[in-house]
Amino acid sequence: PAGEEPVWGALVPSPRGGLGALWQRFTRTMQRSGRTVALLLLVTNALPQFVGAVGMELLGARASVVTDPLSRSDRELVAIGGGLALLMLAWGLVTIWLAAWGSACCS
């Protein structure tokens, strides 16, 4: 019917409410489920990024010793570099999948 205000979603306040209404809905949502969202994002985003960063730092320090061009042939260097690249690609895909999964669970 004409003149009747449409029904909005749980997180979408009426446009007439301004930013105050949006802020109230946001704070109520965070009070209700903020801990769950924070834990989920910590496990699916922050933890894999931290593990990946520490792992790559350790591999980088180790790779400079392992890939010393004076002690390795070109074939060995290519094999080591390719293995490290595949490992980084695999971990990147795992991290992206976990982040996407965590974001989907939070929404």
PDB file of N, CA and C in Angstrom, residues 11 18 29 32 37 49 57 65 69-70 79 90 94-95 99:
ATOM      1  N   LEU A  11      20.000  -5.606  10.090  1.00  0.00           N
ATOM      2  CA  LEU A  11      21.088  -4.641  10.240  1.00  0.00           C
ATOM      3  C   LEU A  11      20.856  -3.353   9.457  1.00  0.00           C
ATOM      4  N   GLY A  18      18.822   7.923  10.327  1.00  0.00           N
ATOM      5  CA  GLY A  18      20.151   8.531  10.294  1.00  0.00           C
ATOM      6  C   GLY A  18      21.225   7.583  10.809  1.00  0.00           C
ATOM      7  N   THR A  29      24.130  -5.590  17.798  1.00  0.00           N
ATOM      8  CA  THR A  29      24.610  -6.812  17.143  1.00  0.00           C
ATOM      9  C   THR A  29      25.942  -7.243  17.724  1.00  0.00           C
ATOM     10  N   ARG A  32      25.524  -8.771  21.116  1.00  0.00           N
ATOM     11  CA  ARG A  32      24.893 -10.081  21.031  1.00  0.00           C
ATOM     12  C   ARG A  32      25.862 -11.144  20.512  1.00  0.00           C
ATOM     13  N   VAL A  37      31.966 -13.657  16.549  1.00  0.00           N
ATOM     14  CA  VAL A  37      32.528 -13.136  15.299  1.00  0.00           C
ATOM     15  C   VAL A  37      34.029 -12.922  15.445  1.00  0.00           C
ATOM     16  N   GLN A  49      47.288 -16.361   8.811  1.00  0.00           N
ATOM     17  CA  GLN A  49      48.226 -15.335   8.334  1.00  0.00           C
ATOM     18  C   GLN A  49      49.478 -15.310   9.202  1.00  0.00           C
ATOM     19  N   GLU A  57      59.054 -16.696   7.010  1.00  0.00           N
ATOM     20  CA  GLU A  57      60.269 -16.081   7.546  1.00  0.00           C
ATOM     21  C   GLU A  57      61.310 -17.152   7.858  1.00  0.00           C
ATOM     22  N   VAL A  65      70.488 -20.302   3.015  1.00  0.00           N
ATOM     23  CA  VAL A  65      71.589 -21.242   3.259  1.00  0.00           C
ATOM     24  C   VAL A  65      71.519 -22.396   2.268  1.00  0.00           C
ATOM     25  N   PRO A  69      74.436 -20.530  -4.242  1.00  0.00           N
ATOM     26  CA  PRO A  69      74.787 -20.924  -5.611  1.00  0.00           C
ATOM     27  C   PRO A  69      76.164 -21.559  -5.739  1.00  0.00           C
ATOM     28  N   LEU A  70      77.039 -21.337  -4.784  1.00  0.00           N
ATOM     29  CA  LEU A  70      78.373 -21.905  -4.886  1.00  0.00           C
ATOM     30  C   LEU A  70      78.389 -23.396  -4.542  1.00  0.00           C
ATOM     31  N   ALA A  79      64.926 -26.739  -8.502  1.00  0.00           N
ATOM     32  CA  ALA A  79      64.052 -27.659  -7.768  1.00  0.00           C
ATOM     33  C   ALA A  79      63.693 -27.085  -6.400  1.00  0.00           C
ATOM     34  N   ALA A  90      50.413 -23.157  -2.180  1.00  0.00           N
ATOM     35  CA  ALA A  90      49.476 -24.020  -1.451  1.00  0.00           C
ATOM     36  C   ALA A  90      49.023 -23.346  -0.159  1.00  0.00           C
ATOM     37  N   VAL A  94      45.214 -22.166   0.919  1.00  0.00           N
ATOM     38  CA  VAL A  94      44.591 -22.582   2.187  1.00  0.00           C
ATOM     39  C   VAL A  94      44.147 -21.351   2.977  1.00  0.00           C
ATOM     40  N   THR A  95      45.000 -20.349   3.039  1.00  0.00           N
ATOM     41  CA  THR A  95      44.669 -19.129   3.772  1.00  0.00           C
ATOM     42  C   THR A  95      43.478 -18.415   3.155  1.00  0.00           C
ATOM     43  N   ALA A  99      39.896 -17.832   4.977  1.00  0.00           N
ATOM     44  CA  ALA A  99      39.368 -16.476   5.127  1.00  0.00           C
ATOM     45  C   ALA A  99      37.985 -16.361   4.497  1.00  0.00           C
TER      46      ALA A  99
END
